[in-house]
Amino acid sequence: MVYPVYSRRSGGLSIGINLFPDNKHCSFDCPYCEIFPFKTDIIFNTETMQTALASAVLEAQQNSIPIKDICFSGNGEPTMSSHFMQAVTEAESIRAGLVPEAKLVIITNGTGLLDRRVFEFLNTAALSNLDLHIWLKLDAATEPWYQRIDRSNIPHGELLSRIRDFAATFSPFTIQTMICKVKGVLPPPVENTAWVQFVTELAVISTKNDSTEEYMNLRAVQIYGKARPSPEDPLAETVPAAILNERADLLRVALKKKEITTAVEVYE
Ligand code: SF4
């Protein structure tokens, strides 16, 4: 339910909150997914999470280990849990009280944005003083690659449209994209081009200019490769770092043309 872990993307200790201790629950079926099949009788409840989270924070502090973030992820898509909103609110209260220097992160595949209540909750939380960091998965900008790498029944066009709507609210967010081979095939050039265009569009529509300042609400784009084993190996395969860097460079060029300085990061 609550688990400390070293996170390569955070660069330090991340305290994870898993809303699905019983089984995997996800609206995607990514072939690179690292969740191995399991089943338990453990039922999530917010009170137990609060106690476990406070203990994990205090233990790290007693051992002088800096906490980079408290992160909702693990065993599926967190926005699918009926406890999601309450758990985020309670975790934020613990973060603010015990470890205000840590971020509160939600890793989501974005499908929750199709639910109006989740969309509004994330939008309000991201714009409030909750200091919420939304890391939004965007593995595919074309339908064929989406069906290959995310294997979901959620209509791809609707998903992209809601992500676009979310960016237009000026909520700060980060894009995360996995690049790997699936069934021996790399993302094709048409996917690379569509992805660069779509992410650039998100960066443009989420940039807010007021009279004194410019806000880049697309905080970062994280491109990462397959680094851990998956139950479906070798269906998805790691690709050379050069492929990740090539995609990152394409995006950097496109963003530069629009004078957008969002960081494009690569994690091999
Ligand atoms: S979105 Fe995440 S949890 Fe869901 S299948 Fe993909 S990798 Fe696994």
PDB file of C-alpha atoms and ligand atoms in Angstrom:
ATOM      1  CA  MET A   1       0.000   0.000   0.000  1.00  0.00           C
ATOM      2  CA  VAL A   2       2.925   2.325   0.907  1.00  0.00           C
ATOM      3  CA  TYR A   3       6.431   1.455  -0.271  1.00  0.00           C
ATOM      4  CA  PRO A   4       9.717   3.362  -0.313  1.00  0.00           C
ATOM      5  CA  VAL A   5      11.650   2.921  -3.562  1.00  0.00           C
ATOM      6  CA  TYR A   6      14.627   4.455  -5.355  1.00  0.00           C
ATOM      7  CA  SER A   7      13.251   6.270  -8.401  1.00  0.00           C
ATOM      8  CA  ARG A   8      15.522   6.982 -11.363  1.00  0.00           C
ATOM      9  CA  ARG A   9      13.183   9.723 -12.611  1.00  0.00           C
ATOM     10  CA  SER A  10      13.051  11.439  -9.213  1.00  0.00           C
ATOM     11  CA  GLY A  11      16.751  10.806  -8.615  1.00  0.00           C
ATOM     12  CA  GLY A  12      16.263   9.668  -5.012  1.00  0.00           C
ATOM     13  CA  LEU A  13      13.848   8.192  -2.489  1.00  0.00           C
ATOM     14  CA  SER A  14      10.244   8.115  -3.593  1.00  0.00           C
ATOM     15  CA  ILE A  15       7.510   6.920  -1.258  1.00  0.00           C
ATOM     16  CA  GLY A  16       4.992   5.132  -3.438  1.00  0.00           C
ATOM     17  CA  ILE A  17       1.294   4.786  -2.698  1.00  0.00           C
ATOM     18  CA  ASN A  18      -0.354   1.798  -4.286  1.00  0.00           C
ATOM     19  CA  LEU A  19      -4.143   2.006  -4.409  1.00  0.00           C
ATOM     20  CA  PHE A  20      -4.423  -1.587  -5.662  1.00  0.00           C
ATOM     21  CA  PRO A  21      -2.774  -3.959  -3.170  1.00  0.00           C
ATOM     22  CA  ASP A  22      -5.213  -6.718  -4.237  1.00  0.00           C
ATOM     23  CA  ASN A  23      -4.609  -7.035  -7.992  1.00  0.00           C
ATOM     24  CA  LYS A  24      -3.658  -5.067 -11.107  1.00  0.00           C
ATOM     25  CA  HIS A  25      -6.333  -2.597 -12.281  1.00  0.00           C
ATOM     26  CA  CYS A  26      -5.553  -0.691 -15.438  1.00  0.00           C
ATOM     27  CA  SER A  27      -7.264   0.681 -18.519  1.00  0.00           C
ATOM     28  CA  PHE A  28      -4.112  -0.035 -20.568  1.00  0.00           C
ATOM     29  CA  ASP A  29      -2.405  -3.328 -21.199  1.00  0.00           C
ATOM     30  CA  CYS A  30       1.106  -2.198 -22.084  1.00  0.00           C
ATOM     31  CA  PRO A  31       3.326  -5.076 -23.239  1.00  0.00           C
ATOM     32  CA  TYR A  32       6.238  -3.545 -21.314  1.00  0.00           C
ATOM     33  CA  CYS A  33       4.247  -3.337 -18.031  1.00  0.00           C
ATOM     34  CA  GLU A  34       6.365  -4.458 -15.087  1.00  0.00           C
ATOM     35  CA  ILE A  35       3.506  -5.740 -12.931  1.00  0.00           C
ATOM     36  CA  PHE A  36       3.713  -9.505 -12.615  1.00  0.00           C
ATOM     37  CA  PRO A  37       0.425 -11.373 -12.038  1.00  0.00           C
ATOM     38  CA  PHE A  38      -0.572 -11.542  -8.362  1.00  0.00           C
ATOM     39  CA  LYS A  39      -3.661 -11.602  -6.178  1.00  0.00           C
ATOM     40  CA  THR A  40      -4.075 -10.853  -2.468  1.00  0.00           C
ATOM     41  CA  ASP A  41      -6.935 -10.297  -0.005  1.00  0.00           C
ATOM     42  CA  ILE A  42      -5.588  -6.906   1.046  1.00  0.00           C
ATOM     43  CA  ILE A  43      -8.187  -4.154   0.686  1.00  0.00           C
ATOM     44  CA  PHE A  44      -6.990  -0.567   0.373  1.00  0.00           C
ATOM     45  CA  ASN A  45      -8.212   1.847   2.978  1.00  0.00           C
ATOM     46  CA  THR A  46      -7.272   5.446   3.438  1.00  0.00           C
ATOM     47  CA  GLU A  47      -6.724   5.327   7.225  1.00  0.00           C
ATOM     48  CA  THR A  48      -4.144   2.542   6.935  1.00  0.00           C
ATOM     49  CA  MET A  49      -2.469   4.438   4.091  1.00  0.00           C
ATOM     50  CA  GLN A  50      -2.229   7.587   6.211  1.00  0.00           C
ATOM     51  CA  THR A  51      -0.572   5.732   9.098  1.00  0.00           C
ATOM     52  CA  ALA A  52       1.827   3.859   6.818  1.00  0.00           C
ATOM     53  CA  LEU A  53       2.739   6.998   4.883  1.00  0.00           C
ATOM     54  CA  ALA A  54       3.460   9.020   8.022  1.00  0.00           C
ATOM     55  CA  SER A  55       5.626   6.149   9.375  1.00  0.00           C
ATOM     56  CA  ALA A  56       7.568   5.822   6.107  1.00  0.00           C
ATOM     57  CA  VAL A  57       8.257   9.567   6.060  1.00  0.00           C
ATOM     58  CA  LEU A  58       9.389   9.609   9.697  1.00  0.00           C
ATOM     59  CA  GLU A  59      11.608   6.547   9.220  1.00  0.00           C
ATOM     60  CA  ALA A  60      13.373   8.128   6.221  1.00  0.00           C
ATOM     61  CA  GLN A  61      13.837  11.343   8.182  1.00  0.00           C
ATOM     62  CA  GLN A  62      15.251   9.478  11.197  1.00  0.00           C
ATOM     63  CA  ASN A  63      17.791   7.882   8.845  1.00  0.00           C
ATOM     64  CA  SER A  64      18.551  11.276   7.239  1.00  0.00           C
ATOM     65  CA  ILE A  65      17.365  10.084   3.824  1.00  0.00           C
ATOM     66  CA  PRO A  66      15.951  12.968   1.764  1.00  0.00           C
ATOM     67  CA  ILE A  67      12.521  12.216   0.300  1.00  0.00           C
ATOM     68  CA  LYS A  68      12.166  13.414  -3.286  1.00  0.00           C
ATOM     69  CA  ASP A  69       8.496  12.688  -3.667  1.00  0.00           C
ATOM     70  CA  ILE A  70       5.349  10.914  -2.542  1.00  0.00           C
ATOM     71  CA  CYS A  71       4.029   9.208  -5.610  1.00  0.00           C
ATOM     72  CA  PHE A  72       0.721   7.588  -6.567  1.00  0.00           C
ATOM     73  CA  SER A  73       1.523   4.672  -8.843  1.00  0.00           C
ATOM     74  CA  GLY A  74       1.770   0.928  -8.632  1.00  0.00           C
ATOM     75  CA  ASN A  75      -0.383  -1.970  -9.811  1.00  0.00           C
ATOM     76  CA  GLY A  76      -2.363   0.046 -12.308  1.00  0.00           C
ATOM     77  CA  GLU A  77      -4.024   3.347 -13.095  1.00  0.00           C
ATOM     78  CA  PRO A  78      -4.590   5.250  -9.818  1.00  0.00           C
ATOM     79  CA  THR A  79      -7.516   7.317 -11.107  1.00  0.00           C
ATOM     80  CA  MET A  80      -9.539   4.086 -11.479  1.00  0.00           C
ATOM     81  CA  SER A  81      -9.672   3.655  -7.694  1.00  0.00           C
ATOM     82  CA  SER A  82     -12.754   4.874  -5.845  1.00  0.00           C
ATOM     83  CA  HIS A  83     -10.341   6.022  -3.101  1.00  0.00           C
ATOM     84  CA  PHE A  84      -8.255   8.114  -5.486  1.00  0.00           C
ATOM     85  CA  MET A  85      -9.424  11.626  -4.650  1.00  0.00           C
ATOM     86  CA  GLN A  86      -9.622  11.154  -0.898  1.00  0.00           C
ATOM     87  CA  ALA A  87      -6.246   9.397  -0.794  1.00  0.00           C
ATOM     88  CA  VAL A  88      -4.576  12.225  -2.755  1.00  0.00           C
ATOM     89  CA  THR A  89      -6.096  14.827  -0.439  1.00  0.00           C
ATOM     90  CA  GLU A  90      -4.932  12.958   2.705  1.00  0.00           C
ATOM     91  CA  ALA A  91      -1.450  12.298   1.294  1.00  0.00           C
ATOM     92  CA  GLU A  92      -1.102  15.976   0.459  1.00  0.00           C
ATOM     93  CA  SER A  93      -1.948  16.909   4.006  1.00  0.00           C
ATOM     94  CA  ILE A  94       0.793  14.561   5.313  1.00  0.00           C
ATOM     95  CA  ARG A  95       3.285  15.882   2.726  1.00  0.00           C
ATOM     96  CA  ALA A  96       2.583  19.494   3.640  1.00  0.00           C
ATOM     97  CA  GLY A  97       2.798  18.775   7.372  1.00  0.00           C
ATOM     98  CA  LEU A  98       5.789  16.415   7.550  1.00  0.00           C
ATOM     99  CA  VAL A  99       7.850  16.783   4.394  1.00  0.00           C
ATOM    100  CA  PRO A 100       6.943  19.985   2.516  1.00  0.00           C
ATOM    101  CA  GLU A 101      10.113  19.844   0.415  1.00  0.00           C
ATOM    102  CA  ALA A 102       8.927  16.641  -1.305  1.00  0.00           C
ATOM    103  CA  LYS A 103       6.664  16.724  -4.346  1.00  0.00           C
ATOM    104  CA  LEU A 104       3.313  14.999  -4.550  1.00  0.00           C
ATOM    105  CA  VAL A 105       3.291  13.084  -7.836  1.00  0.00           C
ATOM    106  CA  ILE A 106       0.519  11.231  -9.650  1.00  0.00           C
ATOM    107  CA  ILE A 107       1.591   8.929 -12.449  1.00  0.00           C
ATOM    108  CA  THR A 108      -1.375   8.424 -14.749  1.00  0.00           C
ATOM    109  CA  ASN A 109      -2.009   7.013 -18.191  1.00  0.00           C
ATOM    110  CA  GLY A 110      -4.427   9.889 -18.762  1.00  0.00           C
ATOM    111  CA  THR A 111      -7.584   7.817 -19.188  1.00  0.00           C
ATOM    112  CA  GLY A 112      -9.004   9.289 -15.960  1.00  0.00           C
ATOM    113  CA  LEU A 113      -9.286  12.600 -17.831  1.00  0.00           C
ATOM    114  CA  LEU A 114     -12.276  11.141 -19.690  1.00  0.00           C
ATOM    115  CA  ASP A 115     -14.130  11.131 -16.360  1.00  0.00           C
ATOM    116  CA  ARG A 116     -15.338  14.689 -15.735  1.00  0.00           C
ATOM    117  CA  ARG A 117     -14.941  14.409 -11.934  1.00  0.00           C
ATOM    118  CA  VAL A 118     -11.343  13.190 -12.188  1.00  0.00           C
ATOM    119  CA  PHE A 119     -10.554  15.838 -14.814  1.00  0.00           C
ATOM    120  CA  GLU A 120     -11.872  18.584 -12.536  1.00  0.00           C
ATOM    121  CA  PHE A 121     -10.165  17.172  -9.450  1.00  0.00           C
ATOM    122  CA  LEU A 122      -6.758  17.031 -11.177  1.00  0.00           C
ATOM    123  CA  ASN A 123      -7.275  20.424 -12.748  1.00  0.00           C
ATOM    124  CA  THR A 124      -8.244  22.046  -9.448  1.00  0.00           C
ATOM    125  CA  ALA A 125      -5.487  20.259  -7.505  1.00  0.00           C
ATOM    126  CA  ALA A 126      -2.810  21.134 -10.055  1.00  0.00           C
ATOM    127  CA  LEU A 127      -3.778  24.799  -9.983  1.00  0.00           C
ATOM    128  CA  SER A 128      -4.182  24.998  -6.195  1.00  0.00           C
ATOM    129  CA  ASN A 129      -1.616  25.067  -3.460  1.00  0.00           C
ATOM    130  CA  LEU A 130      -1.605  21.246  -3.346  1.00  0.00           C
ATOM    131  CA  ASP A 131       1.620  21.425  -5.382  1.00  0.00           C
ATOM    132  CA  LEU A 132       0.532  18.387  -7.333  1.00  0.00           C
ATOM    133  CA  HIS A 133       2.823  17.063 -10.064  1.00  0.00           C
ATOM    134  CA  ILE A 134       0.953  15.167 -12.766  1.00  0.00           C
ATOM    135  CA  TRP A 135       3.086  12.814 -14.847  1.00  0.00           C
ATOM    136  CA  LEU A 136       0.991  11.921 -17.840  1.00  0.00           C
ATOM    137  CA  LYS A 137       1.761   8.948 -20.058  1.00  0.00           C
ATOM    138  CA  LEU A 138       1.792   9.588 -23.790  1.00  0.00           C
ATOM    139  CA  ASP A 139       3.296   6.573 -25.501  1.00  0.00           C
ATOM    140  CA  ALA A 140       1.540   7.010 -28.823  1.00  0.00           C
ATOM    141  CA  ALA A 141       0.242   9.814 -31.014  1.00  0.00           C
ATOM    142  CA  THR A 142      -1.115   7.511 -33.736  1.00  0.00           C
ATOM    143  CA  GLU A 143      -3.808   4.858 -33.406  1.00  0.00           C
ATOM    144  CA  PRO A 144      -1.740   1.937 -34.782  1.00  0.00           C
ATOM    145  CA  TRP A 145       1.128   2.527 -32.379  1.00  0.00           C
ATOM    146  CA  TYR A 146      -1.350   3.072 -29.499  1.00  0.00           C
ATOM    147  CA  GLN A 147      -2.905  -0.324 -30.223  1.00  0.00           C
ATOM    148  CA  ARG A 148       0.527  -1.872 -30.237  1.00  0.00           C
ATOM    149  CA  ILE A 149       2.117  -0.240 -27.170  1.00  0.00           C
ATOM    150  CA  ASP A 150      -0.867   0.512 -24.904  1.00  0.00           C
ATOM    151  CA  ARG A 151      -3.412  -2.074 -26.156  1.00  0.00           C
ATOM    152  CA  SER A 152      -6.452  -0.250 -24.779  1.00  0.00           C
ATOM    153  CA  ASN A 153     -10.182  -0.150 -25.601  1.00  0.00           C
ATOM    154  CA  ILE A 154     -10.309   3.541 -24.695  1.00  0.00           C
ATOM    155  CA  PRO A 155     -10.715   5.410 -28.018  1.00  0.00           C
ATOM    156  CA  HIS A 156      -7.376   6.976 -28.832  1.00  0.00           C
ATOM    157  CA  GLY A 157      -8.845  10.097 -30.457  1.00  0.00           C
ATOM    158  CA  GLU A 158     -10.960  10.840 -27.380  1.00  0.00           C
ATOM    159  CA  LEU A 159      -7.976  10.370 -25.107  1.00  0.00           C
ATOM    160  CA  LEU A 160      -5.792  12.782 -27.111  1.00  0.00           C
ATOM    161  CA  SER A 161      -8.640  15.252 -27.166  1.00  0.00           C
ATOM    162  CA  ARG A 162      -9.032  15.196 -23.358  1.00  0.00           C
ATOM    163  CA  ILE A 163      -5.274  15.546 -22.891  1.00  0.00           C
ATOM    164  CA  ARG A 164      -5.439  18.585 -25.181  1.00  0.00           C
ATOM    165  CA  ASP A 165      -8.344  19.982 -23.117  1.00  0.00           C
ATOM    166  CA  PHE A 166      -6.349  19.429 -19.933  1.00  0.00           C
ATOM    167  CA  ALA A 167      -3.314  21.249 -21.328  1.00  0.00           C
ATOM    168  CA  ALA A 168      -5.576  24.154 -22.276  1.00  0.00           C
ATOM    169  CA  THR A 169      -6.590  24.624 -18.617  1.00  0.00           C
ATOM    170  CA  PHE A 170      -2.971  25.678 -17.879  1.00  0.00           C
ATOM    171  CA  SER A 171      -2.599  22.929 -15.278  1.00  0.00           C
ATOM    172  CA  PRO A 172       1.111  22.135 -14.910  1.00  0.00           C
ATOM    173  CA  PHE A 173       1.982  18.618 -16.068  1.00  0.00           C
ATOM    174  CA  THR A 174       4.819  16.426 -17.302  1.00  0.00           C
ATOM    175  CA  ILE A 175       4.662  14.073 -20.277  1.00  0.00           C
ATOM    176  CA  GLN A 176       6.193  10.610 -20.015  1.00  0.00           C
ATOM    177  CA  THR A 177       6.786   8.475 -23.077  1.00  0.00           C
ATOM    178  CA  MET A 178       8.078   4.921 -23.233  1.00  0.00           C
ATOM    179  CA  ILE A 179      10.029   4.019 -26.339  1.00  0.00           C
ATOM    180  CA  CYS A 180      10.673   0.343 -26.892  1.00  0.00           C
ATOM    181  CA  LYS A 181      10.308  -2.236 -29.616  1.00  0.00           C
ATOM    182  CA  VAL A 182       7.048  -4.186 -29.588  1.00  0.00           C
ATOM    183  CA  LYS A 183       7.071  -7.559 -31.331  1.00  0.00           C
ATOM    184  CA  GLY A 184      10.413  -6.553 -32.807  1.00  0.00           C
ATOM    185  CA  VAL A 185       9.053  -3.319 -34.304  1.00  0.00           C
ATOM    186  CA  LEU A 186      10.194   0.216 -33.466  1.00  0.00           C
ATOM    187  CA  PRO A 187       7.808   3.204 -33.470  1.00  0.00           C
ATOM    188  CA  PRO A 188       7.573   4.048 -37.210  1.00  0.00           C
ATOM    189  CA  PRO A 189       8.570   7.474 -38.611  1.00  0.00           C
ATOM    190  CA  VAL A 190       4.906   8.490 -38.918  1.00  0.00           C
ATOM    191  CA  GLU A 191       4.507   7.921 -35.159  1.00  0.00           C
ATOM    192  CA  ASN A 192       7.674   9.878 -34.360  1.00  0.00           C
ATOM    193  CA  THR A 193       6.441  12.821 -36.424  1.00  0.00           C
ATOM    194  CA  ALA A 194       2.908  12.744 -34.986  1.00  0.00           C
ATOM    195  CA  TRP A 195       4.253  12.527 -31.435  1.00  0.00           C
ATOM    196  CA  VAL A 196       6.551  15.524 -31.895  1.00  0.00           C
ATOM    197  CA  GLN A 197       3.666  17.514 -33.409  1.00  0.00           C
ATOM    198  CA  PHE A 198       1.240  16.593 -30.643  1.00  0.00           C
ATOM    199  CA  VAL A 199       3.654  17.288 -27.769  1.00  0.00           C
ATOM    200  CA  THR A 200       4.613  20.602 -29.363  1.00  0.00           C
ATOM    201  CA  GLU A 201       0.930  21.471 -29.658  1.00  0.00           C
ATOM    202  CA  LEU A 202       0.446  20.655 -25.953  1.00  0.00           C
ATOM    203  CA  ALA A 203       3.429  22.815 -25.059  1.00  0.00           C
ATOM    204  CA  VAL A 204       2.031  25.731 -27.055  1.00  0.00           C
ATOM    205  CA  ILE A 205      -1.524  25.565 -25.729  1.00  0.00           C
ATOM    206  CA  SER A 206      -0.370  25.148 -22.134  1.00  0.00           C
ATOM    207  CA  THR A 207       1.957  28.149 -22.242  1.00  0.00           C
ATOM    208  CA  LYS A 208       0.433  31.157 -20.565  1.00  0.00           C
ATOM    209  CA  ASN A 209       1.605  34.682 -21.118  1.00  0.00           C
ATOM    210  CA  ASP A 210       0.512  37.416 -18.820  1.00  0.00           C
ATOM    211  CA  SER A 211       1.713  40.951 -18.673  1.00  0.00           C
ATOM    212  CA  THR A 212       4.776  40.124 -16.597  1.00  0.00           C
ATOM    213  CA  GLU A 213       5.677  36.505 -17.048  1.00  0.00           C
ATOM    214  CA  GLU A 214       5.455  33.454 -19.250  1.00  0.00           C
ATOM    215  CA  TYR A 215       4.459  30.122 -17.675  1.00  0.00           C
ATOM    216  CA  MET A 216       5.508  26.896 -19.378  1.00  0.00           C
ATOM    217  CA  ASN A 217       2.892  24.578 -17.913  1.00  0.00           C
ATOM    218  CA  LEU A 218       4.319  21.596 -19.744  1.00  0.00           C
ATOM    219  CA  ARG A 219       7.025  21.252 -17.097  1.00  0.00           C
ATOM    220  CA  ALA A 220       9.074  18.525 -18.737  1.00  0.00           C
ATOM    221  CA  VAL A 221       8.973  15.731 -21.274  1.00  0.00           C
ATOM    222  CA  GLN A 222      10.514  12.493 -20.046  1.00  0.00           C
ATOM    223  CA  ILE A 223      11.430   9.903 -22.644  1.00  0.00           C
ATOM    224  CA  TYR A 224      12.380   6.604 -21.151  1.00  0.00           C
ATOM    225  CA  GLY A 225      13.410   3.173 -22.256  1.00  0.00           C
ATOM    226  CA  LYS A 226      12.540  -0.257 -20.980  1.00  0.00           C
ATOM    227  CA  ALA A 227      14.871  -0.901 -18.058  1.00  0.00           C
ATOM    228  CA  ARG A 228      13.169  -3.624 -16.029  1.00  0.00           C
ATOM    229  CA  PRO A 229      11.796  -7.111 -16.656  1.00  0.00           C
ATOM    230  CA  SER A 230       8.153  -7.544 -17.651  1.00  0.00           C
ATOM    231  CA  PRO A 231       5.948 -10.613 -17.474  1.00  0.00           C
ATOM    232  CA  GLU A 232       5.479 -10.532 -21.247  1.00  0.00           C
ATOM    233  CA  ASP A 233       9.196 -10.389 -22.105  1.00  0.00           C
ATOM    234  CA  PRO A 234      10.435 -10.548 -24.829  1.00  0.00           C
ATOM    235  CA  LEU A 235       7.318  -9.007 -26.405  1.00  0.00           C
ATOM    236  CA  ALA A 236       8.676  -5.538 -25.603  1.00  0.00           C
ATOM    237  CA  GLU A 237      12.405  -4.922 -26.003  1.00  0.00           C
ATOM    238  CA  THR A 238      14.869  -2.251 -24.928  1.00  0.00           C
ATOM    239  CA  VAL A 239      16.157  -0.061 -27.748  1.00  0.00           C
ATOM    240  CA  PRO A 240      19.584   1.638 -28.005  1.00  0.00           C
ATOM    241  CA  ALA A 241      19.915   4.980 -26.238  1.00  0.00           C
ATOM    242  CA  ALA A 242      20.486   6.608 -29.641  1.00  0.00           C
ATOM    243  CA  ILE A 243      16.815   5.972 -30.540  1.00  0.00           C
ATOM    244  CA  LEU A 244      15.613   7.734 -27.391  1.00  0.00           C
ATOM    245  CA  ASN A 245      18.010  10.627 -27.981  1.00  0.00           C
ATOM    246  CA  GLU A 246      16.946  10.936 -31.607  1.00  0.00           C
ATOM    247  CA  ARG A 247      13.311  11.375 -30.559  1.00  0.00           C
ATOM    248  CA  ALA A 248      14.332  13.864 -27.864  1.00  0.00           C
ATOM    249  CA  ASP A 249      16.337  15.892 -30.388  1.00  0.00           C
ATOM    250  CA  LEU A 250      13.393  16.021 -32.821  1.00  0.00           C
ATOM    251  CA  LEU A 251      11.223  17.440 -30.069  1.00  0.00           C
ATOM    252  CA  ARG A 252      13.869  19.906 -28.882  1.00  0.00           C
ATOM    253  CA  VAL A 253      14.111  21.327 -32.401  1.00  0.00           C
ATOM    254  CA  ALA A 254      10.326  21.665 -32.692  1.00  0.00           C
ATOM    255  CA  LEU A 255      10.026  23.329 -29.267  1.00  0.00           C
ATOM    256  CA  LYS A 256      12.876  25.700 -30.024  1.00  0.00           C
ATOM    257  CA  LYS A 257      11.086  26.911 -33.163  1.00  0.00           C
ATOM    258  CA  LYS A 258       8.186  27.904 -30.896  1.00  0.00           C
ATOM    259  CA  GLU A 259      10.599  29.460 -28.355  1.00  0.00           C
ATOM    260  CA  ILE A 260       9.513  26.981 -25.699  1.00  0.00           C
ATOM    261  CA  THR A 261      12.161  25.991 -23.181  1.00  0.00           C
ATOM    262  CA  THR A 262      10.498  22.930 -21.624  1.00  0.00           C
ATOM    263  CA  ALA A 263      13.151  20.375 -20.598  1.00  0.00           C
ATOM    264  CA  VAL A 264      13.278  17.184 -22.665  1.00  0.00           C
ATOM    265  CA  GLU A 265      14.859  14.461 -20.532  1.00  0.00           C
ATOM    266  CA  VAL A 266      15.988  10.981 -21.541  1.00  0.00           C
ATOM    267  CA  TYR A 267      16.117   8.000 -19.127  1.00  0.00           C
ATOM    268  CA  GLU A 268      17.726   4.924 -20.633  1.00  0.00           C
TER     269      GLU A 268
HETATM  270  S1  SF4 B   1      -0.429   2.070 -17.906  1.00  0.00           S
HETATM  271 FE1  SF4 B   1       1.149   1.479 -16.453  1.00  0.00          FE
HETATM  272  S2  SF4 B   1       0.162   0.017 -15.073  1.00  0.00           S
HETATM  273 FE2  SF4 B   1      -1.137   0.207 -16.885  1.00  0.00          FE
HETATM  274  S3  SF4 B   1      -0.506  -1.475 -18.194  1.00  0.00           S
HETATM  275 FE3  SF4 B   1       0.663   0.359 -18.807  1.00  0.00          FE
HETATM  276  S4  SF4 B   1       2.567   0.254 -17.654  1.00  0.00           S
HETATM  277 FE4  SF4 B   1       1.121  -1.183 -16.672  1.00  0.00          FE
END
